[in-house]
Short mmCIF file of C-alpha atoms and ligand atoms in Angstrom, two decimals:
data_model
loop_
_atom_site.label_atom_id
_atom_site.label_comp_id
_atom_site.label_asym_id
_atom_site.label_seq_id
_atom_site.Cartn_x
_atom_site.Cartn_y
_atom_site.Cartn_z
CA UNK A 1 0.00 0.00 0.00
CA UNK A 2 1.81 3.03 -1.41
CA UNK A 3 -0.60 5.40 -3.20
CA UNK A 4 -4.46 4.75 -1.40
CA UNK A 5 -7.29 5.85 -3.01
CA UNK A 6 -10.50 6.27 -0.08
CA UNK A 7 -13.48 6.42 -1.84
CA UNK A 8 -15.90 7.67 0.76
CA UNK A 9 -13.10 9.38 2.81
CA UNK A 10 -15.57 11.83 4.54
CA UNK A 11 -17.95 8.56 6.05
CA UNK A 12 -17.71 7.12 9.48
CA UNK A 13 -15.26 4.46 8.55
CA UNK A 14 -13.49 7.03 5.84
CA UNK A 15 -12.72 9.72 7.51
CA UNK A 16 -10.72 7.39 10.35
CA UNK A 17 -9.33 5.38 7.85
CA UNK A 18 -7.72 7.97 5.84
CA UNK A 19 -6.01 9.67 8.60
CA UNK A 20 -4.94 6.47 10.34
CA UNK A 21 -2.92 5.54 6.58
CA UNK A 22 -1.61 8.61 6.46
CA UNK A 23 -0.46 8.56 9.75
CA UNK A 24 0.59 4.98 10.16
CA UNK A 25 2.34 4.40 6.60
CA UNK A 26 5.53 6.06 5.75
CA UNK A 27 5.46 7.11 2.55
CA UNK A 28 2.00 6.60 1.85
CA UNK A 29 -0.21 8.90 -0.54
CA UNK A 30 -3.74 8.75 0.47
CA UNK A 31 -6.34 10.50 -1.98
CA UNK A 32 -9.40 11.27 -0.24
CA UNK A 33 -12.11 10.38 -2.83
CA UNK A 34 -15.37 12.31 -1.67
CA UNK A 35 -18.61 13.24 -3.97
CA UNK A 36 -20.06 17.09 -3.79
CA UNK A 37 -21.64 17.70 -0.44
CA UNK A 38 -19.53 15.61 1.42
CA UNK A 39 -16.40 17.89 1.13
CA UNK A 40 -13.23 16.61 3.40
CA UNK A 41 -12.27 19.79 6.22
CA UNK A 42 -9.99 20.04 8.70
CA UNK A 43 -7.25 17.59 8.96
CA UNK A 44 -8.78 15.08 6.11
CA UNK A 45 -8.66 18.50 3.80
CA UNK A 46 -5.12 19.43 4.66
CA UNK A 47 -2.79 16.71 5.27
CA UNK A 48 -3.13 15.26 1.93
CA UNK A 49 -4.69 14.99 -1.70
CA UNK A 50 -8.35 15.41 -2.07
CA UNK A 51 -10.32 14.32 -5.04
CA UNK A 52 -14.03 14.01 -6.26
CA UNK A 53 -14.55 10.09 -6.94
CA UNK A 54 -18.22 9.32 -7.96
CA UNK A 55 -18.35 5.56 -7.87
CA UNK A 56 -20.80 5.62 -10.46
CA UNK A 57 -18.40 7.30 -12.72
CA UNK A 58 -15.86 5.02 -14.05
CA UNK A 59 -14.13 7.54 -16.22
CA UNK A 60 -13.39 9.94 -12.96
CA UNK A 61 -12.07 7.22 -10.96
CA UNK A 62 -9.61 5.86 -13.86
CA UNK A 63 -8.11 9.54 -14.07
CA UNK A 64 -7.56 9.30 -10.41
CA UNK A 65 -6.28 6.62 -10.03
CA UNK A 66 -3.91 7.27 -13.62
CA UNK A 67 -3.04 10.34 -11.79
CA UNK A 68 -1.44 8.94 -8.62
CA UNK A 69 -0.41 5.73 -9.13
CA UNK A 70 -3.07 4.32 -7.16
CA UNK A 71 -2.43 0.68 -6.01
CA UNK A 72 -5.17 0.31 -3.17
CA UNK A 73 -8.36 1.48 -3.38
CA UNK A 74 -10.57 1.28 -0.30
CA UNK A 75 -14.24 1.19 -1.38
CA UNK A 76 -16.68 2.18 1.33
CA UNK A 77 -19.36 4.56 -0.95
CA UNK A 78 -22.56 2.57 0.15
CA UNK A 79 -25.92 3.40 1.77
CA UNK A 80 -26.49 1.70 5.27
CA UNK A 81 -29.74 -1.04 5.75
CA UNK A 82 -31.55 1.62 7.03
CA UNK A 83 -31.78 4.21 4.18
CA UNK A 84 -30.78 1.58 1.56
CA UNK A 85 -34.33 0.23 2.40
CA UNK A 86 -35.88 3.86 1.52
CA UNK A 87 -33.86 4.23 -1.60
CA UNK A 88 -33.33 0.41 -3.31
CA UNK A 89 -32.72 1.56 -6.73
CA UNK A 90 -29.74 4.41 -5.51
CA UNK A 91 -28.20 1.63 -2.90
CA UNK A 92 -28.13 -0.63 -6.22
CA UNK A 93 -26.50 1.64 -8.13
CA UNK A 94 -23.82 2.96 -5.94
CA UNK A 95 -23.10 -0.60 -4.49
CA UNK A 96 -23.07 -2.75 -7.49
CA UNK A 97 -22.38 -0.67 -10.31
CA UNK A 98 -19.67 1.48 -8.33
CA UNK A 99 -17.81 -1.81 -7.18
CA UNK A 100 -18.13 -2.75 -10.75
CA UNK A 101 -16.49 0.25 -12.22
CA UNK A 102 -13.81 -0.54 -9.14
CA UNK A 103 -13.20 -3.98 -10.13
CA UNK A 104 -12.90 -3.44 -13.89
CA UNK A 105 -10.83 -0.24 -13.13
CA UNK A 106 -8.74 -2.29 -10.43
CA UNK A 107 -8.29 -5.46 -13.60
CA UNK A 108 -6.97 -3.03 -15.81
CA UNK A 109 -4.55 -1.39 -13.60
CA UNK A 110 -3.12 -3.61 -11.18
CA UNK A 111 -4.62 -2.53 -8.21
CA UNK A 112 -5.69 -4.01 -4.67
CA UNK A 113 -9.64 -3.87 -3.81
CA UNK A 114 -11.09 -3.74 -0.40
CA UNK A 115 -14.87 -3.33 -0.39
CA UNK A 116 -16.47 -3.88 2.80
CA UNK A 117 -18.48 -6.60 4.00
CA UNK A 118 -20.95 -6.57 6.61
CA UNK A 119 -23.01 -8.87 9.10
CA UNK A 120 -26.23 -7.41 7.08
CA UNK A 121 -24.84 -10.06 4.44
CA UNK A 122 -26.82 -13.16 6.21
CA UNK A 123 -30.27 -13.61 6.88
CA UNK A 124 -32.94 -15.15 8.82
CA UNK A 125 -32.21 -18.60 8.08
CA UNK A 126 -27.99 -18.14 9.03
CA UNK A 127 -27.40 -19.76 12.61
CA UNK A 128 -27.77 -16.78 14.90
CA UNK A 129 -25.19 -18.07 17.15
CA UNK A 130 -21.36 -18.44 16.33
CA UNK A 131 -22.28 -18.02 12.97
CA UNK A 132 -20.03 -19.71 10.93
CA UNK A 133 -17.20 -18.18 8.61
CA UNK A 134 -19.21 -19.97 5.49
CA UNK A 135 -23.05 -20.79 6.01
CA UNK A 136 -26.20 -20.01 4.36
CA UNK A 137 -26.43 -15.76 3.31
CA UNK A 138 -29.98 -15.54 1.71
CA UNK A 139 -30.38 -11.61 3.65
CA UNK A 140 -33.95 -10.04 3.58
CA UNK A 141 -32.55 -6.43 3.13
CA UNK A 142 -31.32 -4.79 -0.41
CA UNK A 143 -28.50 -3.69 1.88
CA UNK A 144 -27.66 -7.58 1.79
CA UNK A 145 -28.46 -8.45 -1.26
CA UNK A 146 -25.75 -6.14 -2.42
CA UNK A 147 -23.24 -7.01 0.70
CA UNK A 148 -23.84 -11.08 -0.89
CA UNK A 149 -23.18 -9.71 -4.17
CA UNK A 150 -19.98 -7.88 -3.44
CA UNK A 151 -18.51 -11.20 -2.01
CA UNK A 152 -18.96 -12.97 -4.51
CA UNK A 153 -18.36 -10.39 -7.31
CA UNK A 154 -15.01 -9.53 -5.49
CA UNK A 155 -13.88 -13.00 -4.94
CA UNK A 156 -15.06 -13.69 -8.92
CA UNK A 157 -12.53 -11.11 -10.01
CA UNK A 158 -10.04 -12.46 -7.95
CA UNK A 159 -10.27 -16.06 -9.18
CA UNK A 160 -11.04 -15.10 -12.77
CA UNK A 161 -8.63 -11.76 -13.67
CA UNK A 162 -6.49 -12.13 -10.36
CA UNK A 163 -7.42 -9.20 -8.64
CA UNK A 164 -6.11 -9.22 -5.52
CA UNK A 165 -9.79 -8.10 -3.47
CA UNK A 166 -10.20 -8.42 0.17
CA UNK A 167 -12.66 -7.68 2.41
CA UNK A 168 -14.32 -8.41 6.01
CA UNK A 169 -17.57 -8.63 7.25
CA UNK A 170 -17.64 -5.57 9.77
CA UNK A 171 -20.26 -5.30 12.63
CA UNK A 172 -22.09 -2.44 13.37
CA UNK A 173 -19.15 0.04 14.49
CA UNK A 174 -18.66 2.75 16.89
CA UNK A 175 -16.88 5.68 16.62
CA UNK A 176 -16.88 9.19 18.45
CA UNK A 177 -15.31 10.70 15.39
CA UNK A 178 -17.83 10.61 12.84
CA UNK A 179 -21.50 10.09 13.02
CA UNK A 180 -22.72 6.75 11.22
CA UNK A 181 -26.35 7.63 9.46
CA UNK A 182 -28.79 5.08 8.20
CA UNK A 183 -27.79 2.05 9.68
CA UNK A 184 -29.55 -0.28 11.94
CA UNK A 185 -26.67 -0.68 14.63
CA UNK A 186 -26.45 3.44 15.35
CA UNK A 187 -28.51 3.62 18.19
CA UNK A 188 -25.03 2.13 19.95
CA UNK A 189 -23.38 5.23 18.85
CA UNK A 190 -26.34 7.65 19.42
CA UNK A 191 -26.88 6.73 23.45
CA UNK A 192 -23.61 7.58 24.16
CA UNK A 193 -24.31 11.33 22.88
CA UNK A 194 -27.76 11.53 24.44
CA UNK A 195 -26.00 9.80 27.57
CA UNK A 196 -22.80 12.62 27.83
CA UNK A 197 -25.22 15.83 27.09
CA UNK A 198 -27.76 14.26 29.53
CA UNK A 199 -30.54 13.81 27.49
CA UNK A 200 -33.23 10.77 27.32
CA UNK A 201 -32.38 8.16 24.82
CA UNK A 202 -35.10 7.11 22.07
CA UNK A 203 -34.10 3.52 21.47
CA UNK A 204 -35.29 1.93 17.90
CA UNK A 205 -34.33 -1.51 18.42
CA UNK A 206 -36.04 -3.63 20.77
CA UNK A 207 -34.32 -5.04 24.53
CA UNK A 208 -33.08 -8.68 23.90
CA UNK A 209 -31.96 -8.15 20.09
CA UNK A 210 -28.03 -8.95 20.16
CA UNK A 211 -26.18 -8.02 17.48
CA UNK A 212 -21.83 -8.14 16.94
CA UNK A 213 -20.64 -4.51 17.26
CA UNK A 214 -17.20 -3.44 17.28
CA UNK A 215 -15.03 -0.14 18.23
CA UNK A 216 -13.51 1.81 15.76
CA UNK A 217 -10.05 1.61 16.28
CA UNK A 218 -10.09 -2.39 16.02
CA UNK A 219 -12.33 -1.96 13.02
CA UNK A 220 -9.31 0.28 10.95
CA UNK A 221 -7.03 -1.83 12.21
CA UNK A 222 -8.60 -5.06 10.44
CA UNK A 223 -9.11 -2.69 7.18
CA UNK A 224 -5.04 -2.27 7.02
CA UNK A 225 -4.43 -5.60 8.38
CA UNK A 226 -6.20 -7.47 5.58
CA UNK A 227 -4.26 -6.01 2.82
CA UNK A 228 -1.13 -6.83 4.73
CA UNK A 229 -2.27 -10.41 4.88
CA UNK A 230 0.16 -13.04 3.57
CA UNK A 231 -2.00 -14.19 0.61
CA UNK A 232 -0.35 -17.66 0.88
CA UNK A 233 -2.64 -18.33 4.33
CA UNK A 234 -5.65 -16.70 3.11
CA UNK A 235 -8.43 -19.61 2.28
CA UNK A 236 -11.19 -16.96 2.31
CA UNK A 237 -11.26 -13.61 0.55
CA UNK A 238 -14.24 -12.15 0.82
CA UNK A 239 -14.91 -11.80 3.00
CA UNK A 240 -13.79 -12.56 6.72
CA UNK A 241 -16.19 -12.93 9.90
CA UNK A 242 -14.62 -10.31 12.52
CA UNK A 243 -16.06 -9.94 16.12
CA UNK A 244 -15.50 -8.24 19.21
CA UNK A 245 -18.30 -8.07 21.12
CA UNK A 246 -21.80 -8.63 21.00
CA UNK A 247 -24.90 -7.35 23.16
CA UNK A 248 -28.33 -6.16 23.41
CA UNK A 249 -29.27 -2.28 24.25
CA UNK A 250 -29.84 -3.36 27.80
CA UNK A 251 -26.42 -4.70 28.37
CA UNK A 252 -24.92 -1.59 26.65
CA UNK A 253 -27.19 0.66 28.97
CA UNK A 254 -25.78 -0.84 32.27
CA UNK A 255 -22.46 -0.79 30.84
CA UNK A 256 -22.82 2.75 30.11
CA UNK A 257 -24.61 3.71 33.57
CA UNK A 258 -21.28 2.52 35.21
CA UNK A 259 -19.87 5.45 34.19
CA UNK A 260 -23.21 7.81 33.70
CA UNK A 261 -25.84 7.06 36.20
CA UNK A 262 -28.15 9.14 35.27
CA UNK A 263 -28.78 7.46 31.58
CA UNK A 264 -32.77 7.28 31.13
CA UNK A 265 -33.77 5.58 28.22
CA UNK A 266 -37.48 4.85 26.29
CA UNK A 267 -37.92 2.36 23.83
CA UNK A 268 -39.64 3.42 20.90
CA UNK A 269 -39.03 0.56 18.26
CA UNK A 270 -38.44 0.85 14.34
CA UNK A 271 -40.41 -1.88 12.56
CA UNK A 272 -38.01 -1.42 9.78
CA UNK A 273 -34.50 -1.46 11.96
CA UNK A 274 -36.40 -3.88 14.12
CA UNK A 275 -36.88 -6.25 11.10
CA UNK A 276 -33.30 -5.91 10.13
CA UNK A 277 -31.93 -6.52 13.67
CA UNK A 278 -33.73 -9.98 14.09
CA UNK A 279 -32.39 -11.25 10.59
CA UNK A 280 -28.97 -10.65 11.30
CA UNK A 281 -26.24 -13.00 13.63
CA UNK A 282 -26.18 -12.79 17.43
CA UNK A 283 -22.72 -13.44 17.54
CA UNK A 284 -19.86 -14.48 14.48
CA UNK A 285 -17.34 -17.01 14.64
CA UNK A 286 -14.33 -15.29 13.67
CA UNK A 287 -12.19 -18.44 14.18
CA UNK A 288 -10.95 -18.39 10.23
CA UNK A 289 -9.82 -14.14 10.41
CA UNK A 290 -7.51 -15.30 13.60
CA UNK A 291 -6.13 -18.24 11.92
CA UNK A 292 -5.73 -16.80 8.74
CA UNK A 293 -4.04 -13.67 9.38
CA UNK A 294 -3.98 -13.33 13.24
CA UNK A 295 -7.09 -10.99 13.62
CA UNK A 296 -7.74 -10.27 17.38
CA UNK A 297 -9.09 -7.13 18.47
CA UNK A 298 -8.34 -5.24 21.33
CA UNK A 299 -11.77 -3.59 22.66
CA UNK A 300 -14.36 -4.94 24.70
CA UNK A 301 -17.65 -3.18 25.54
CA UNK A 302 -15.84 -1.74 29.20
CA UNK A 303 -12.80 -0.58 27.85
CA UNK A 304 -15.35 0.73 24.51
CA UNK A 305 -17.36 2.72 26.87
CA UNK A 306 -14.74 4.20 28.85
CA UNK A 307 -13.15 5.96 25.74
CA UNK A 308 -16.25 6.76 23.98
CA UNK A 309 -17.56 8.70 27.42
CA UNK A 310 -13.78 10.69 27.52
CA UNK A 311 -13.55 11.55 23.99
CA UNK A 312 -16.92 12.58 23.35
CA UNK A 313 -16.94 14.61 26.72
CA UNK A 314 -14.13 16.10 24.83
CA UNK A 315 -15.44 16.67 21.57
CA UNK A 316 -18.34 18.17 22.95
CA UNK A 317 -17.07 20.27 25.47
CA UNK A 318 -19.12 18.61 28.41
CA UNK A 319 -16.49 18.31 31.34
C1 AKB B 401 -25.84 -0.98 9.40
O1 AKB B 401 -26.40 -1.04 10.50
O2 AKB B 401 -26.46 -0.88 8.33
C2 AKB B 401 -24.35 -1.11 9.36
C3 AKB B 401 -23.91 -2.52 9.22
C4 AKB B 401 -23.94 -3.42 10.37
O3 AKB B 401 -23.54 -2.93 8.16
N1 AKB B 401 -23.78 -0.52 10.53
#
């Protein structure tokens, strides 16, 4: 990984990612790909290259990538379950026809893929518990219909043209950096806002629905680690089970009222995230990530919720 391109370099895993390459890889170029409206500021803006990368235009992406050499692209334009439910046809487009512009652009050139995976790519009849690294993915949700599709179209251009594609299957993730939007695992990133400025928490998904989360930092860190990978281990491609932790909003309320007492929180259920949440895995086996290239994060939901609490008391200015 020399010259990244980060399509989607202003989004919740994006923004994160880009800096940590920057930061972490001598040498490394990182073009932050972004589409009008989502602009890059601050420290995305001016510690390296910005460009506009439309997914959906394969001509724009080929000049970018002519332009700098790119060997790695990180693809994370998508719409979350969520909002991909609202708009089908747009979560379609920019998931299916954007990786395919990727993947042909990524044949022609030589260059690395990593398109993310998630645990909305299984369904209601994948074993909730340990689900296994490969298992029956028939998803009820566009959003998994295209997360299926991406696995296998990414591990078809690998086999067929050699394109060396990776990818994991993240949980729902959370960050204090950037808001996620759309998906059906942010309430576990919205209580801890409504639980630092000391306001009530709406919850949309019901008490007793687990689902695998993970924090931020070991999510990156998986992102970079996969395209390290030896390839010689690697059985699977795309893409990998990865787990931290898994609960239900209960748990994750207690765990937060260790720290913030005062947490009050009123369960107004989402049929829609609702019917999401109960399709989806309890808990993944990651067994085949750790034995294929030594996954293991670092964050559990007590050490999560510490840091979350501090640097979003930060952020926010609440002392
Ligand atoms: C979502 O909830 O849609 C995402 C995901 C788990 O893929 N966070």
């Amino acid at each position: 990984m020399k010259n990244v391109l980060v399509i989607g370099s202003t989004g919740q895993i994006g923004s994160e990612l880009t800096m940590k390459i920057r930061r972490e890889i001598p040498g490394s170029t990182v073009v932050a790909g972004f589409v009008p409206g989502a602009e890059p500021k601050g420290e995305l803006l001016e510690t390296g290259p910005s460009e506009i990368a439309n997914v959906c235009d394969a001509k724009q992406l080929a000049a970018i990538v002519d332009k700098y050499q790119i060997d790695t692209i990180y693809n994370l334009a998508a719409l979350l379950s969520a909002t991909a439910e609202k708009k089908p046809l747009l979560a379609w487009d920019i998931q299916m026809n954007g990786l395919l512009n990727i993947l042909e652009i990524a044949r022609e050139k030589g260059c690395a893929v990593f398109t993310p995976s998630s645990i909305g790519s299984f369904g209601p009849s994948t074993p909730h518990v340990n689900t296994p690294q490969d298992t029956i993915q028939r998803p009820t949700s566009i959003y998994g219909v295209t997360k299926v599709a991406t696995e296998l179209l990414s591990d078809y251009y690998f086999h067929k043209y050699g394109v060396d594609t990776r990818s994991v299957r993240f949980p729902g993730l959370i960050s204090y950096k950037t808001l996620p939007g759309g998906g059906t695992t942010d309430y576990a990133v919205e209580v801890y806002y409504s639980a630092v400025k000391g306001e009530e928490f709406v919850c949309p998904i019901g008490a007793g629905t687990y689902m695998d989360m993970m924090y931020m930092p070991d999510a990156l860190k998986a992102a970079v680690d996969i395209m390290y990978a030896d390839p010689s281990r690697l059985v699977h491609r795309n893409s990998f089970n990865i787990a931290s932790m898994s609960f239900e909003p209960e748990t994750l309320f207690e765990c937060i009222r260790k720290e913030i007492p005062s947490l009050k929180v009123r369960y107004e259920v989402d049929p829609v995230r609702q019917a999401i949440a109960d399709s989806w895995p309890d808990c993944m086996d990651d067994s085949c990530a750790r034995s294929e290239w030594d996954w293991k994060p670092s964050f559990d939901m007590e050490s999560m919720t510490k840091d979350m609490i501090l640097h979003l008391r930060e952020k926010l200015d609440l002392k």
